[in-house]
């Protein structure tokens, strides 16, 4: 599965499922949004497999993206999850920090996991390079490509003018051509980067729909939530309207139904949380913060506006608008615009 194919699905509701397999990671990147460390928690693997086995050929995500921490610390669970997903027709991707990189050889314990999935994405940025040398990451990429495994790089920098981004993307292109597409984004002030990264200034977002409320997220404490906002994922704030289920007991069709039919979620995807908060009489400036603290009057307004065929139609139009222009347009809006073309082609 190519990176652009995945990105083309990113705004389709329930086209993907993000799974936090673990909070653990042997690396200690200074920008880690998950503040991963070796003493973090593992996701309940039994509950995950039960949930994935509720996918059916008619109702399933197109892709399961395994993340962490470092998901390849749990290679057996990666294999079992990929197999269970594949039984329903779902493909699997893994996002790794390549902690095992060295001379390009992939350790025998990790090889079955790499072979079981449909896409392997590796992280690369100035902080990862302090933990794992760039040339070692490239050696792993060469090995993956030699074995016919579809791969990509997630590259992060400080801003669109960061010279690191122009230098590293040029080197990847020179060495790998278009065989290694790239998703280029900016550091966010989350996790270990909270103290130093700057928030990307937003244009007027007063009625901006949320583009990140499409793929459900399985958190390490086995909840199923609406989005990958770190406060919601970590459970620091997790109001009812951002919960979709419980890993141990919910089924994918139930999560799918709630994600599509919740009137509040429809309005978050259609007019965005700031507008909802304002309609409830509260004037907040913090985009995700307002979403996490919607007052009862705001929730009442969203429930009324998003219920029934009208709410369904509003949501369908918002999703269609978000998909216009394909993955490159999405990355121009939510990644670093000047590198959006490096995502490759989805057709
Ligand atoms: S590799 Fe990823 S999960 Fe591990 S410390 Fe670095 S950013 Fe965090
Ligand atoms: S606006 Fe709400 S749903 Fe969207 S990413 Fe922020 S917290 Fe999540």
mmCIF file with all atom_site columns, N, CA, C and O and ligand atoms in Angstrom, residues 210-213 226-229 232 242 265 268 273 287-289 291-292, ligand 2:
data_model
loop_
_atom_site.group_PDB
_atom_site.id
_atom_site.type_symbol
_atom_site.label_atom_id
_atom_site.label_alt_id
_atom_site.label_comp_id
_atom_site.label_asym_id
_atom_site.label_entity_id
_atom_site.label_seq_id
_atom_site.pdbx_PDB_ins_code
_atom_site.Cartn_x
_atom_site.Cartn_y
_atom_site.Cartn_z
_atom_site.occupancy
_atom_site.B_iso_or_equiv
_atom_site.pdbx_formal_charge
_atom_site.auth_seq_id
_atom_site.auth_comp_id
_atom_site.auth_asym_id
_atom_site.auth_atom_id
_atom_site.pdbx_PDB_model_num
ATOM   1  N  N   . UNK A 1 210 ? -12.856 20.220 11.546 1.00 0.00 ? 210 UNK A N   1
ATOM   2  C  CA  . UNK A 1 210 ? -11.709 19.419 11.985 1.00 0.00 ? 210 UNK A CA  1
ATOM   3  C  C   . UNK A 1 210 ? -11.484 18.286 10.988 1.00 0.00 ? 210 UNK A C   1
ATOM   4  O  O   . UNK A 1 210 ? -12.371 17.479 10.751 1.00 0.00 ? 210 UNK A O   1
ATOM   5  N  N   . UNK A 1 211 ? -10.259 18.246 10.448 1.00 0.00 ? 211 UNK A N   1
ATOM   6  C  CA  . UNK A 1 211 ? -9.924  17.210 9.461  1.00 0.00 ? 211 UNK A CA  1
ATOM   7  C  C   . UNK A 1 211 ? -9.394  15.951 10.127 1.00 0.00 ? 211 UNK A C   1
ATOM   8  O  O   . UNK A 1 211 ? -9.160  14.950 9.469  1.00 0.00 ? 211 UNK A O   1
ATOM   9  N  N   . UNK A 1 212 ? -9.172  16.005 11.432 1.00 0.00 ? 212 UNK A N   1
ATOM   10 C  CA  . UNK A 1 212 ? -8.519  14.875 12.101 1.00 0.00 ? 212 UNK A CA  1
ATOM   11 C  C   . UNK A 1 212 ? -9.506  13.976 12.844 1.00 0.00 ? 212 UNK A C   1
ATOM   12 O  O   . UNK A 1 212 ? -9.097  13.065 13.554 1.00 0.00 ? 212 UNK A O   1
ATOM   13 N  N   . UNK A 1 213 ? -10.797 14.247 12.671 1.00 0.00 ? 213 UNK A N   1
ATOM   14 C  CA  . UNK A 1 213 ? -11.805 13.442 13.390 1.00 0.00 ? 213 UNK A CA  1
ATOM   15 C  C   . UNK A 1 213 ? -12.361 12.343 12.489 1.00 0.00 ? 213 UNK A C   1
ATOM   16 O  O   . UNK A 1 213 ? -13.536 12.002 12.573 1.00 0.00 ? 213 UNK A O   1
ATOM   17 N  N   . UNK A 1 226 ? -11.920 9.462  19.068 1.00 0.00 ? 226 UNK A N   1
ATOM   18 C  CA  . UNK A 1 226 ? -12.228 10.031 17.756 1.00 0.00 ? 226 UNK A CA  1
ATOM   19 C  C   . UNK A 1 226 ? -10.991 10.488 16.993 1.00 0.00 ? 226 UNK A C   1
ATOM   20 O  O   . UNK A 1 226 ? -10.969 10.442 15.763 1.00 0.00 ? 226 UNK A O   1
ATOM   21 N  N   . UNK A 1 227 ? -9.963  10.928 17.691 1.00 0.00 ? 227 UNK A N   1
ATOM   22 C  CA  . UNK A 1 227 ? -8.875  11.612 16.988 1.00 0.00 ? 227 UNK A CA  1
ATOM   23 C  C   . UNK A 1 227 ? -7.547  11.360 17.693 1.00 0.00 ? 227 UNK A C   1
ATOM   24 O  O   . UNK A 1 227 ? -7.506  10.793 18.784 1.00 0.00 ? 227 UNK A O   1
ATOM   25 N  N   . UNK A 1 228 ? -6.463  11.813 17.059 1.00 0.00 ? 228 UNK A N   1
ATOM   26 C  CA  . UNK A 1 228 ? -5.129  11.562 17.627 1.00 0.00 ? 228 UNK A CA  1
ATOM   27 C  C   . UNK A 1 228 ? -4.603  12.773 18.398 1.00 0.00 ? 228 UNK A C   1
ATOM   28 O  O   . UNK A 1 228 ? -3.400  12.869 18.643 1.00 0.00 ? 228 UNK A O   1
ATOM   29 N  N   . UNK A 1 229 ? -5.487  13.689 18.813 1.00 0.00 ? 229 UNK A N   1
ATOM   30 C  CA  . UNK A 1 229 ? -5.034  14.763 19.700 1.00 0.00 ? 229 UNK A CA  1
ATOM   31 C  C   . UNK A 1 229 ? -4.397  14.124 20.941 1.00 0.00 ? 229 UNK A C   1
ATOM   32 O  O   . UNK A 1 229 ? -4.996  13.262 21.579 1.00 0.00 ? 229 UNK A O   1
ATOM   33 N  N   . UNK A 1 232 ? -6.257  13.819 24.235 1.00 0.00 ? 232 UNK A N   1
ATOM   34 C  CA  . UNK A 1 232 ? -7.348  12.836 24.196 1.00 0.00 ? 232 UNK A CA  1
ATOM   35 C  C   . UNK A 1 232 ? -6.757  11.423 24.232 1.00 0.00 ? 232 UNK A C   1
ATOM   36 O  O   . UNK A 1 232 ? -7.225  10.552 24.972 1.00 0.00 ? 232 UNK A O   1
ATOM   37 N  N   . UNK A 1 242 ? -16.013 12.603 22.495 1.00 0.00 ? 242 UNK A N   1
ATOM   38 C  CA  . UNK A 1 242 ? -14.817 12.197 21.744 1.00 0.00 ? 242 UNK A CA  1
ATOM   39 C  C   . UNK A 1 242 ? -14.487 10.714 21.966 1.00 0.00 ? 242 UNK A C   1
ATOM   40 O  O   . UNK A 1 242 ? -13.446 10.236 21.535 1.00 0.00 ? 242 UNK A O   1
ATOM   41 N  N   . UNK A 1 265 ? -20.132 14.911 16.525 1.00 0.00 ? 265 UNK A N   1
ATOM   42 C  CA  . UNK A 1 265 ? -18.973 14.682 15.647 1.00 0.00 ? 265 UNK A CA  1
ATOM   43 C  C   . UNK A 1 265 ? -19.234 15.212 14.248 1.00 0.00 ? 265 UNK A C   1
ATOM   44 O  O   . UNK A 1 265 ? -18.351 15.768 13.597 1.00 0.00 ? 265 UNK A O   1
ATOM   45 N  N   . UNK A 1 268 ? -18.496 18.799 14.429 1.00 0.00 ? 268 UNK A N   1
ATOM   46 C  CA  . UNK A 1 268 ? -17.045 19.056 14.565 1.00 0.00 ? 268 UNK A CA  1
ATOM   47 C  C   . UNK A 1 268 ? -16.392 18.948 13.190 1.00 0.00 ? 268 UNK A C   1
ATOM   48 O  O   . UNK A 1 268 ? -15.516 19.735 12.831 1.00 0.00 ? 268 UNK A O   1
ATOM   49 N  N   . UNK A 1 273 ? -14.964 23.030 16.101 1.00 0.00 ? 273 UNK A N   1
ATOM   50 C  CA  . UNK A 1 273 ? -15.307 23.214 17.519 1.00 0.00 ? 273 UNK A CA  1
ATOM   51 C  C   . UNK A 1 273 ? -15.450 24.676 17.947 1.00 0.00 ? 273 UNK A C   1
ATOM   52 O  O   . UNK A 1 273 ? -16.250 24.974 18.838 1.00 0.00 ? 273 UNK A O   1
ATOM   53 N  N   . UNK A 1 287 ? -8.364  25.892 19.596 1.00 0.00 ? 287 UNK A N   1
ATOM   54 C  CA  . UNK A 1 287 ? -9.149  25.011 18.702 1.00 0.00 ? 287 UNK A CA  1
ATOM   55 C  C   . UNK A 1 287 ? -9.487  23.674 19.372 1.00 0.00 ? 287 UNK A C   1
ATOM   56 O  O   . UNK A 1 287 ? -10.644 23.370 19.638 1.00 0.00 ? 287 UNK A O   1
ATOM   57 N  N   . UNK A 1 288 ? -8.454  22.850 19.654 1.00 0.00 ? 288 UNK A N   1
ATOM   58 C  CA  . UNK A 1 288 ? -8.735  21.538 20.261 1.00 0.00 ? 288 UNK A CA  1
ATOM   59 C  C   . UNK A 1 288 ? -9.204  21.695 21.706 1.00 0.00 ? 288 UNK A C   1
ATOM   60 O  O   . UNK A 1 288 ? -10.042 20.916 22.178 1.00 0.00 ? 288 UNK A O   1
ATOM   61 N  N   . UNK A 1 289 ? -8.695  22.705 22.402 1.00 0.00 ? 289 UNK A N   1
ATOM   62 C  CA  . UNK A 1 289 ? -9.116  22.932 23.787 1.00 0.00 ? 289 UNK A CA  1
ATOM   63 C  C   . UNK A 1 289 ? -10.608 23.202 23.850 1.00 0.00 ? 289 UNK A C   1
ATOM   64 O  O   . UNK A 1 289 ? -11.308 22.709 24.751 1.00 0.00 ? 289 UNK A O   1
ATOM   65 N  N   . UNK A 1 291 ? -12.829 22.134 21.764 1.00 0.00 ? 291 UNK A N   1
ATOM   66 C  CA  . UNK A 1 291 ? -13.512 20.872 21.427 1.00 0.00 ? 291 UNK A CA  1
ATOM   67 C  C   . UNK A 1 291 ? -13.611 19.983 22.668 1.00 0.00 ? 291 UNK A C   1
ATOM   68 O  O   . UNK A 1 291 ? -14.615 19.309 22.886 1.00 0.00 ? 291 UNK A O   1
ATOM   69 N  N   . UNK A 1 292 ? -12.542 19.994 23.454 1.00 0.00 ? 292 UNK A N   1
ATOM   70 C  CA  . UNK A 1 292 ? -12.503 19.125 24.636 1.00 0.00 ? 292 UNK A CA  1
ATOM   71 C  C   . UNK A 1 292 ? -13.321 19.686 25.800 1.00 0.00 ? 292 UNK A C   1
ATOM   72 O  O   . UNK A 1 292 ? -13.577 18.987 26.771 1.00 0.00 ? 292 UNK A O   1
HETATM 73 S  S1  . LIG B 2 .   ? -10.847 19.483 17.157 1.00 0.00 ? 2   LIG B S1  1
HETATM 74 FE FE1 . LIG B 2 .   ? -11.591 17.867 18.564 1.00 0.00 ? 2   LIG B FE1 1
HETATM 75 S  S2  . LIG B 2 .   ? -11.835 16.052 17.264 1.00 0.00 ? 2   LIG B S2  1
HETATM 76 FE FE2 . LIG B 2 .   ? -10.545 17.498 16.155 1.00 0.00 ? 2   LIG B FE2 1
HETATM 77 S  S3  . LIG B 2 .   ? -8.432  16.913 16.653 1.00 0.00 ? 2   LIG B S3  1
HETATM 78 FE FE3 . LIG B 2 .   ? -9.033  18.543 18.113 1.00 0.00 ? 2   LIG B FE3 1
HETATM 79 S  S4  . LIG B 2 .   ? -9.818  17.444 19.916 1.00 0.00 ? 2   LIG B S4  1
HETATM 80 FE FE4 . LIG B 2 .   ? -9.780  15.982 18.193 1.00 0.00 ? 2   LIG B FE4 1
#
